[in-house]
Amino acid sequence: QHLRNILPHWLFIALSYDATGYGPVFEDQPVETIYPEESPEAKITMSCRARANPPATYQWRLNSQSIDLDGDNHYTLVGGDLVISNPIKNKHVGNYSCVATNDYGTVVSREAGVRFGYLDFFSSEEREAVHVKEGQGAVLLCAPPPHYPHELSFRWILNEFPIFITLDKRRFVSQTTGNLYISKVDLSDSGNYSCFVSSASIAKSVFSKFIPLVPLTERWKYPADIKVKFPDTYALVGQNVTMECFALGNPIPQIRWKKMNGELPSNHDVSMAGAHLHLYNVQYEDEGTYECEALNSKGKDWHRARVSVEAFPEWTESINSTEKDISSDYTMSCVASGKPKPHVQWLKNSYAYDKRDLRFSGLTFKDSGMYQCIAENRHGVIYANAELRVIACAPTFEHNPVKWRILGAKNGRVVIECKPKAAPKPSFSWSKGTELLFNSTRVLIWEDGSLEILNVTEADEGRYTCFAENNRGQANSTGSLSITEATKITLAPSNADVTVGENTHMQCAASHDSTLDITFVWTLDKGRPENIGGELLIKNTQLKHSGRYTCTAQTPVDNVTASANLVVRGPPGSPGGVRVEEIRDKSVRLIWSRGTDNHSPISKYTIQCRDSFSQEDWRDATTSPPDVEGNAESATVVDLFPWTEYEFRVIATNTLGTGDPSSPSPKVTTLEAVPVVAPSDIGGGGTSRELTITWTPVQPQYYYGRNFGYIIAFKPRDGYEWRKVTVADPGAKHYVHKDSSILASTEFEVKVKAFNSKGEGPYSLMAVIYSAQDVPSKAPTSVGARALSATEAIVWWLPVTQHTVEGYQVRYWRKAEDSETSSQRVVLSSRENRTRLDNMRPDSHYLIEVKAYNAAGYGPPSQHLQIYTKKAPPSRPPKIISKKLKGTSVNIAWEHVEPLANESTIDGYKVLYRQASKSTGTLFNTGKRSIDLPMHKDGDYIVEVRAYSEGGDGAVAQIRISGNTSIKYQRNTFTKMYKAPF
């Protein structure tokens, strides 16, 4: 301790050198801390712990000024941690750093801020009601109260907590402002809304006074109008970024994202019905201008902003703890990347050096210490710490003597290393036995002390001694050299040529010293070596197996190599650099660069495309000429849709197969053209004072241009002048013409065509419709009906001849048991004049009526027709009483079924003879009570017997007959069957 007090720090370290001692190395450092103002725990703990020998002592700094731990009772040091008790906002806010010191030096931790977090309550003032017309958009302002930190999350309560509104393509909550946006207000949106704000940092939430939203019942349609616009944004490499975009509009706008002058990054995702664009793990190439487009049938809006990518500092070259000889030269260098470019500064034992590199010429003990390199830009700070220890000692081979036995291959090269620990660097000399060695054409003493001997022979065997000496002393170490037979390749691998999928092999053999082990290692094109053996077998060869194979035969002493080429022929590789030029409305010119032919000439190319309507479905494109030869590097793609976004890819084929497709080309949009497809299914009709014209809209791929819409032309059939109106909504399906002078049942001719910014397309086929139809004035006549069974009947009539009839309605009900309002109904088209009635009740009295109808309603009913359904069929099955074999047939007999009083009289019996595995077979009708059936030699057969009547088929009895002539009875199946299944 007396020496420590009277000697300089650096000299004490030099004299008390201990290989186990070291300077402080941080294991725990302070982190950014947000202390909630309302925290029940009235203290803040800033962590600091350093590994050091001897143990470190600690100090703390606030805003680069040392903290007086004894003079402020708010601060306590616990180990290396700083504990702040009862923190005060205006006193303890700031940037803290920890200083750790021992005999070897001092290091300073990274800075970490202490901030006080808070989230005030919303104002108690009442919020004004928001009145908005149905169909219009609405914005409810959140206006969050004062808070820190700035990061908040927002939700909205509807009417009462905890009922939160569900977000969808119509409703969006900005996580930047907290505002609630409703693109199109519905009557169901009526209610009281409250903005619910949460701060995760301080675990606190508050909510605003309720805002009444009052929709007014008047529907509006208006174009997309972007209200949530993402700003110009700075993103850091590796971070995730979310951009917000939301539009009001009716119909509800669709949100689309794109990157100007490029494609959206592969690491992107779109959520919240398009309102959020997420970029994950941002990289420099993601920088650029991004566009959000909102589109509905009434119009579109767009917004652009730039994403600039910068980077936190990152070390590309750093420092490490090291020992250096006294009087030697040494350079410490730190290089950091980042954007903006980081500023680099140095600390030694916590004191600043303003240099980029630290260059030492002739190190002294004073240069020992703890060094820190600090790189900083506006996004953050990084630290690199290292200990430099300057040492001086006499040479010693204690930890690294000369290898005691060295082997060398005859006629080869031998290097004997000599690496003692010594400072300053010693001088070296060598001897063999008692003979001192000097540099010659065969013998060379390297600067680092190693001894090299070339073209060794058995005469070079013996004991070799290395001598090392510096101004602090000298030492030596000895090893023995033995010479072995050299390794030689005796069988070299041969070149091979195969096709993909075939097997091949290569062989390699070598002679070597019998006292040594030998191994064979194979490498492909200087790749990773594999210890396989003297024979290399490649099964199911692939293109990736092509290349130069090298066999290395190696012993612990030497190695030799031999090589051969393997050619694998297969389908072509994918073409590259696919790009689009000469873009027209229905064609483009595609250019690409040839891929590898994989040793078989390319015979043809296939062009594929996909458009914005099919997305994942690639299809073969039509080209001109139709066949693209294998020597081509361009082609014209034809028969494309105008004003459609396409991407293309190219696939090469040779005699060995078809290769992988190229990467897709950049997306391009063909030029606009006049529409060629007309709307279909033109129809419509009229009500009072209105004429409605309907059609099936044109599919979007046939729009062929911007500003797509429809032109509707109509006129009375006996008129001469067409009246034309324009509908600008591409999704429209109808047009209503209001005119109080239109007479009922007036015949109109109607046609519809499409238009866009380039012109008008062809008209559809003309259709005839009628205005203001009246209900049919006549009832169907000659109505007839008859019962088919207990549950079915058939009815027929003469059609009504009026052209406005669209169909018929048949009603039927039981006269006594049912009310007319509960009748069963069958609706038919005007082309039909008969129908079957089912689900009727047995033995019942029914009334039937028929009406004609059209869009205006039902006409008068026919006169009521009366029919009676048949009695129910027998409910009891026949009882099978005998089964007798008669040569090649079997006789089945049964008792007569006696119907109940409410059942139909028996007309006869039906016998179904079928294989047991099938549901159909041969059906026999008989008035008798027995039947002869042919016997079959193989398989089981089922006999089903049932009575039938005018009311339908009765319950069934079954019996099984086996091919070996045995007969098995089946349990009678009691099923009421009013419809004959045969």
PDB file of C-alpha atoms in Angstrom, residues 326-505:
ATOM      1  CA  ILE A 326       7.353  -1.905 -24.402  1.00  0.00           C
ATOM      2  CA  SER A 327       8.986   0.328 -27.039  1.00  0.00           C
ATOM      3  CA  SER A 328       6.869  -1.228 -29.826  1.00  0.00           C
ATOM      4  CA  ASP A 329       4.561   0.750 -32.170  1.00  0.00           C
ATOM      5  CA  TYR A 330       0.803   0.343 -32.003  1.00  0.00           C
ATOM      6  CA  THR A 331      -2.283   1.926 -33.572  1.00  0.00           C
ATOM      7  CA  MET A 332      -5.796   1.813 -32.148  1.00  0.00           C
ATOM      8  CA  SER A 333      -8.431   2.354 -34.827  1.00  0.00           C
ATOM      9  CA  CYS A 334     -12.214   2.715 -34.629  1.00  0.00           C
ATOM     10  CA  VAL A 335     -14.408   3.065 -37.723  1.00  0.00           C
ATOM     11  CA  ALA A 336     -18.188   3.407 -37.503  1.00  0.00           C
ATOM     12  CA  SER A 337     -20.856   3.416 -40.187  1.00  0.00           C
ATOM     13  CA  GLY A 338     -24.163   5.218 -39.903  1.00  0.00           C
ATOM     14  CA  LYS A 339     -26.271   7.910 -41.488  1.00  0.00           C
ATOM     15  CA  PRO A 340     -25.529  10.723 -40.869  1.00  0.00           C
ATOM     16  CA  LYS A 341     -21.854   9.767 -40.596  1.00  0.00           C
ATOM     17  CA  PRO A 342     -21.011   9.341 -36.891  1.00  0.00           C
ATOM     18  CA  HIS A 343     -18.485  11.529 -35.053  1.00  0.00           C
ATOM     19  CA  VAL A 344     -15.815   9.431 -33.297  1.00  0.00           C
ATOM     20  CA  GLN A 345     -14.008  10.445 -30.088  1.00  0.00           C
ATOM     21  CA  TRP A 346     -11.700   8.696 -27.626  1.00  0.00           C
ATOM     22  CA  LEU A 347     -11.470   8.420 -23.859  1.00  0.00           C
ATOM     23  CA  LYS A 348      -8.525   7.177 -21.815  1.00  0.00           C
ATOM     24  CA  ASN A 349      -9.401   6.429 -18.228  1.00  0.00           C
ATOM     25  CA  SER A 350     -12.519   8.627 -18.720  1.00  0.00           C
ATOM     26  CA  TYR A 351     -10.584  11.628 -20.165  1.00  0.00           C
ATOM     27  CA  ALA A 352     -11.165  12.775 -23.750  1.00  0.00           C
ATOM     28  CA  TYR A 353      -8.879  12.454 -26.778  1.00  0.00           C
ATOM     29  CA  ASP A 354     -10.103  14.246 -29.879  1.00  0.00           C
ATOM     30  CA  LYS A 355      -8.466  11.970 -32.460  1.00  0.00           C
ATOM     31  CA  ARG A 356      -9.768   9.494 -35.043  1.00  0.00           C
ATOM     32  CA  ASP A 357      -6.905   7.024 -34.527  1.00  0.00           C
ATOM     33  CA  LEU A 358      -4.527   6.596 -31.605  1.00  0.00           C
ATOM     34  CA  ARG A 359      -1.007   6.007 -32.899  1.00  0.00           C
ATOM     35  CA  PHE A 360       1.741   5.044 -30.445  1.00  0.00           C
ATOM     36  CA  SER A 361       5.389   5.179 -31.474  1.00  0.00           C
ATOM     37  CA  GLY A 362       7.606   3.492 -28.863  1.00  0.00           C
ATOM     38  CA  LEU A 363       5.079   2.395 -26.207  1.00  0.00           C
ATOM     39  CA  THR A 364       5.857   3.182 -22.566  1.00  0.00           C
ATOM     40  CA  PHE A 365       4.211   2.038 -19.343  1.00  0.00           C
ATOM     41  CA  LYS A 366       2.401   5.398 -19.256  1.00  0.00           C
ATOM     42  CA  ASP A 367       0.359   4.276 -22.288  1.00  0.00           C
ATOM     43  CA  SER A 368      -1.264   1.447 -20.319  1.00  0.00           C
ATOM     44  CA  GLY A 369      -4.893   2.036 -19.340  1.00  0.00           C
ATOM     45  CA  MET A 370      -8.593   1.699 -20.260  1.00  0.00           C
ATOM     46  CA  TYR A 371      -9.478   3.149 -23.662  1.00  0.00           C
ATOM     47  CA  GLN A 372     -12.954   3.896 -24.972  1.00  0.00           C
ATOM     48  CA  CYS A 373     -14.008   4.710 -28.505  1.00  0.00           C
ATOM     49  CA  ILE A 374     -17.352   6.553 -28.834  1.00  0.00           C
ATOM     50  CA  ALA A 375     -19.294   6.979 -32.107  1.00  0.00           C
ATOM     51  CA  GLU A 376     -22.312   9.289 -32.154  1.00  0.00           C
ATOM     52  CA  ASN A 377     -24.838  10.674 -34.606  1.00  0.00           C
ATOM     53  CA  ARG A 378     -28.283  12.178 -34.042  1.00  0.00           C
ATOM     54  CA  HIS A 379     -29.812   8.731 -33.645  1.00  0.00           C
ATOM     55  CA  GLY A 380     -27.627   7.459 -30.815  1.00  0.00           C
ATOM     56  CA  VAL A 381     -24.260   6.595 -29.293  1.00  0.00           C
ATOM     57  CA  ILE A 382     -22.216   3.367 -29.227  1.00  0.00           C
ATOM     58  CA  TYR A 383     -19.185   2.543 -27.085  1.00  0.00           C
ATOM     59  CA  ALA A 384     -16.195   0.219 -27.612  1.00  0.00           C
ATOM     60  CA  ASN A 385     -13.963  -0.495 -24.615  1.00  0.00           C
ATOM     61  CA  ALA A 386     -10.480  -2.045 -24.492  1.00  0.00           C
ATOM     62  CA  GLU A 387      -7.555  -2.312 -22.122  1.00  0.00           C
ATOM     63  CA  LEU A 388      -4.040  -1.606 -23.424  1.00  0.00           C
ATOM     64  CA  ARG A 389      -1.347  -3.180 -21.267  1.00  0.00           C
ATOM     65  CA  VAL A 390       2.333  -2.399 -21.983  1.00  0.00           C
ATOM     66  CA  ILE A 391       4.614  -5.215 -20.785  1.00  0.00           C
ATOM     67  CA  ALA A 392       8.361  -5.940 -20.475  1.00  0.00           C
ATOM     68  CA  CYS A 393       9.862  -9.403 -19.684  1.00  0.00           C
ATOM     69  CA  ALA A 394      12.795 -11.714 -20.492  1.00  0.00           C
ATOM     70  CA  PRO A 395      12.161 -14.488 -23.075  1.00  0.00           C
ATOM     71  CA  THR A 396      10.421 -17.592 -21.691  1.00  0.00           C
ATOM     72  CA  PHE A 397       9.263 -20.812 -23.350  1.00  0.00           C
ATOM     73  CA  GLU A 398       7.197 -21.826 -20.319  1.00  0.00           C
ATOM     74  CA  HIS A 399       3.827 -21.615 -22.090  1.00  0.00           C
ATOM     75  CA  ASN A 400       4.931 -22.218 -25.718  1.00  0.00           C
ATOM     76  CA  PRO A 401       8.035 -24.393 -26.132  1.00  0.00           C
ATOM     77  CA  VAL A 402       9.368 -25.621 -29.475  1.00  0.00           C
ATOM     78  CA  LYS A 403       7.380 -28.693 -30.577  1.00  0.00           C
ATOM     79  CA  TRP A 404       9.335 -31.701 -29.237  1.00  0.00           C
ATOM     80  CA  ARG A 405       8.764 -33.902 -32.353  1.00  0.00           C
ATOM     81  CA  ILE A 406       8.491 -32.480 -35.867  1.00  0.00           C
ATOM     82  CA  LEU A 407       7.718 -34.582 -38.963  1.00  0.00           C
ATOM     83  CA  GLY A 408       8.728 -33.600 -42.500  1.00  0.00           C
ATOM     84  CA  ALA A 409       8.061 -35.267 -45.879  1.00  0.00           C
ATOM     85  CA  LYS A 410      11.076 -36.181 -48.002  1.00  0.00           C
ATOM     86  CA  ASN A 411      11.860 -33.425 -50.550  1.00  0.00           C
ATOM     87  CA  GLY A 412       9.262 -31.233 -48.914  1.00  0.00           C
ATOM     88  CA  ARG A 413       9.347 -28.085 -46.787  1.00  0.00           C
ATOM     89  CA  VAL A 414       9.490 -27.935 -42.975  1.00  0.00           C
ATOM     90  CA  VAL A 415       8.812 -24.967 -40.703  1.00  0.00           C
ATOM     91  CA  ILE A 416       9.758 -25.215 -36.982  1.00  0.00           C
ATOM     92  CA  GLU A 417       8.050 -22.456 -34.982  1.00  0.00           C
ATOM     93  CA  CYS A 418       9.771 -20.537 -32.196  1.00  0.00           C
ATOM     94  CA  LYS A 419       7.380 -18.292 -30.239  1.00  0.00           C
ATOM     95  CA  PRO A 420       8.567 -17.434 -26.735  1.00  0.00           C
ATOM     96  CA  LYS A 421       6.907 -14.745 -24.620  1.00  0.00           C
ATOM     97  CA  ALA A 422       9.258 -11.745 -24.525  1.00  0.00           C
ATOM     98  CA  ALA A 423       9.173  -7.960 -24.358  1.00  0.00           C
ATOM     99  CA  PRO A 424      10.773  -6.187 -26.048  1.00  0.00           C
ATOM    100  CA  LYS A 425      10.931  -8.481 -29.091  1.00  0.00           C
ATOM    101  CA  PRO A 426      13.983 -10.767 -28.855  1.00  0.00           C
ATOM    102  CA  SER A 427      16.590 -11.706 -31.440  1.00  0.00           C
ATOM    103  CA  PHE A 428      16.676 -15.362 -32.599  1.00  0.00           C
ATOM    104  CA  SER A 429      19.293 -17.929 -33.553  1.00  0.00           C
ATOM    105  CA  TRP A 430      19.153 -21.697 -34.251  1.00  0.00           C
ATOM    106  CA  SER A 431      21.445 -24.700 -33.952  1.00  0.00           C
ATOM    107  CA  LYS A 432      21.321 -28.309 -35.107  1.00  0.00           C
ATOM    108  CA  GLY A 433      22.989 -30.348 -32.441  1.00  0.00           C
ATOM    109  CA  THR A 434      26.095 -28.300 -31.743  1.00  0.00           C
ATOM    110  CA  GLU A 435      26.169 -26.710 -35.220  1.00  0.00           C
ATOM    111  CA  LEU A 436      25.000 -23.073 -35.393  1.00  0.00           C
ATOM    112  CA  LEU A 437      22.694 -22.471 -38.388  1.00  0.00           C
ATOM    113  CA  PHE A 438      22.791 -19.493 -40.769  1.00  0.00           C
ATOM    114  CA  ASN A 439      20.529 -18.370 -43.634  1.00  0.00           C
ATOM    115  CA  SER A 440      21.221 -20.147 -46.942  1.00  0.00           C
ATOM    116  CA  THR A 441      19.392 -21.264 -50.088  1.00  0.00           C
ATOM    117  CA  ARG A 442      17.834 -24.136 -48.081  1.00  0.00           C
ATOM    118  CA  VAL A 443      17.700 -22.738 -44.573  1.00  0.00           C
ATOM    119  CA  LEU A 444      15.965 -19.492 -43.519  1.00  0.00           C
ATOM    120  CA  ILE A 445      15.408 -17.996 -40.040  1.00  0.00           C
ATOM    121  CA  TRP A 446      12.213 -15.918 -40.181  1.00  0.00           C
ATOM    122  CA  GLU A 447      11.754 -12.562 -38.515  1.00  0.00           C
ATOM    123  CA  ASP A 448       9.311 -14.099 -36.003  1.00  0.00           C
ATOM    124  CA  GLY A 449      11.928 -16.750 -35.071  1.00  0.00           C
ATOM    125  CA  SER A 450      10.591 -19.715 -37.101  1.00  0.00           C
ATOM    126  CA  LEU A 451      13.111 -21.954 -38.914  1.00  0.00           C
ATOM    127  CA  GLU A 452      12.329 -22.994 -42.528  1.00  0.00           C
ATOM    128  CA  ILE A 453      14.135 -25.880 -44.293  1.00  0.00           C
ATOM    129  CA  LEU A 454      13.528 -26.634 -48.008  1.00  0.00           C
ATOM    130  CA  ASN A 455      13.917 -29.968 -49.912  1.00  0.00           C
ATOM    131  CA  VAL A 456      14.486 -31.917 -46.705  1.00  0.00           C
ATOM    132  CA  THR A 457      16.272 -35.281 -46.756  1.00  0.00           C
ATOM    133  CA  GLU A 458      17.065 -37.912 -44.143  1.00  0.00           C
ATOM    134  CA  ALA A 459      20.333 -36.000 -43.534  1.00  0.00           C
ATOM    135  CA  ASP A 460      18.291 -33.169 -42.013  1.00  0.00           C
ATOM    136  CA  GLU A 461      17.011 -35.368 -39.175  1.00  0.00           C
ATOM    137  CA  GLY A 462      18.228 -34.347 -35.700  1.00  0.00           C
ATOM    138  CA  ARG A 463      17.688 -32.017 -32.709  1.00  0.00           C
ATOM    139  CA  TYR A 464      17.099 -28.312 -33.362  1.00  0.00           C
ATOM    140  CA  THR A 465      17.389 -25.594 -30.688  1.00  0.00           C
ATOM    141  CA  CYS A 466      15.930 -22.049 -30.824  1.00  0.00           C
ATOM    142  CA  PHE A 467      17.723 -19.287 -28.825  1.00  0.00           C
ATOM    143  CA  ALA A 468      15.848 -16.051 -27.909  1.00  0.00           C
ATOM    144  CA  GLU A 469      17.490 -12.989 -26.255  1.00  0.00           C
ATOM    145  CA  ASN A 470      16.475  -9.408 -25.368  1.00  0.00           C
ATOM    146  CA  ASN A 471      17.758  -6.745 -22.951  1.00  0.00           C
ATOM    147  CA  ARG A 472      15.991  -8.491 -20.067  1.00  0.00           C
ATOM    148  CA  GLY A 473      17.478 -11.991 -20.538  1.00  0.00           C
ATOM    149  CA  GLN A 474      17.613 -15.085 -22.746  1.00  0.00           C
ATOM    150  CA  ALA A 475      16.112 -18.606 -23.085  1.00  0.00           C
ATOM    151  CA  ASN A 476      16.129 -21.606 -25.468  1.00  0.00           C
ATOM    152  CA  SER A 477      13.954 -24.610 -26.416  1.00  0.00           C
ATOM    153  CA  THR A 478      14.710 -27.826 -28.395  1.00  0.00           C
ATOM    154  CA  GLY A 479      12.748 -30.166 -30.684  1.00  0.00           C
ATOM    155  CA  SER A 480      13.520 -33.230 -32.851  1.00  0.00           C
ATOM    156  CA  LEU A 481      12.964 -33.470 -36.683  1.00  0.00           C
ATOM    157  CA  SER A 482      12.139 -36.818 -38.396  1.00  0.00           C
ATOM    158  CA  ILE A 483      11.758 -37.341 -42.195  1.00  0.00           C
ATOM    159  CA  THR A 484       8.953 -39.498 -43.743  1.00  0.00           C
ATOM    160  CA  GLU A 485       8.191 -40.772 -47.284  1.00  0.00           C
ATOM    161  CA  ALA A 486       6.322 -38.216 -49.455  1.00  0.00           C
ATOM    162  CA  THR A 487       2.663 -38.764 -50.446  1.00  0.00           C
ATOM    163  CA  LYS A 488       2.022 -39.257 -54.208  1.00  0.00           C
ATOM    164  CA  ILE A 489      -1.175 -39.523 -56.332  1.00  0.00           C
ATOM    165  CA  THR A 490      -1.279 -42.959 -58.049  1.00  0.00           C
ATOM    166  CA  LEU A 491      -4.837 -42.765 -59.504  1.00  0.00           C
ATOM    167  CA  ALA A 492      -6.196 -39.343 -60.456  1.00  0.00           C
ATOM    168  CA  PRO A 493      -9.946 -38.674 -61.004  1.00  0.00           C
ATOM    169  CA  SER A 494     -11.197 -38.500 -64.610  1.00  0.00           C
ATOM    170  CA  ASN A 495     -13.458 -35.947 -66.283  1.00  0.00           C
ATOM    171  CA  ALA A 496     -17.170 -36.911 -66.534  1.00  0.00           C
ATOM    172  CA  ASP A 497     -20.150 -35.750 -68.603  1.00  0.00           C
ATOM    173  CA  VAL A 498     -23.712 -36.687 -67.410  1.00  0.00           C
ATOM    174  CA  THR A 499     -27.348 -35.597 -67.689  1.00  0.00           C
ATOM    175  CA  VAL A 500     -29.419 -34.370 -64.757  1.00  0.00           C
ATOM    176  CA  GLY A 501     -30.702 -37.316 -62.726  1.00  0.00           C
ATOM    177  CA  GLU A 502     -27.931 -39.778 -63.690  1.00  0.00           C
ATOM    178  CA  ASN A 503     -25.363 -41.228 -61.278  1.00  0.00           C
ATOM    179  CA  THR A 504     -21.585 -40.792 -61.615  1.00  0.00           C
ATOM    180  CA  HIS A 505     -18.410 -41.439 -59.645  1.00  0.00           C
TER     181      HIS A 505
END
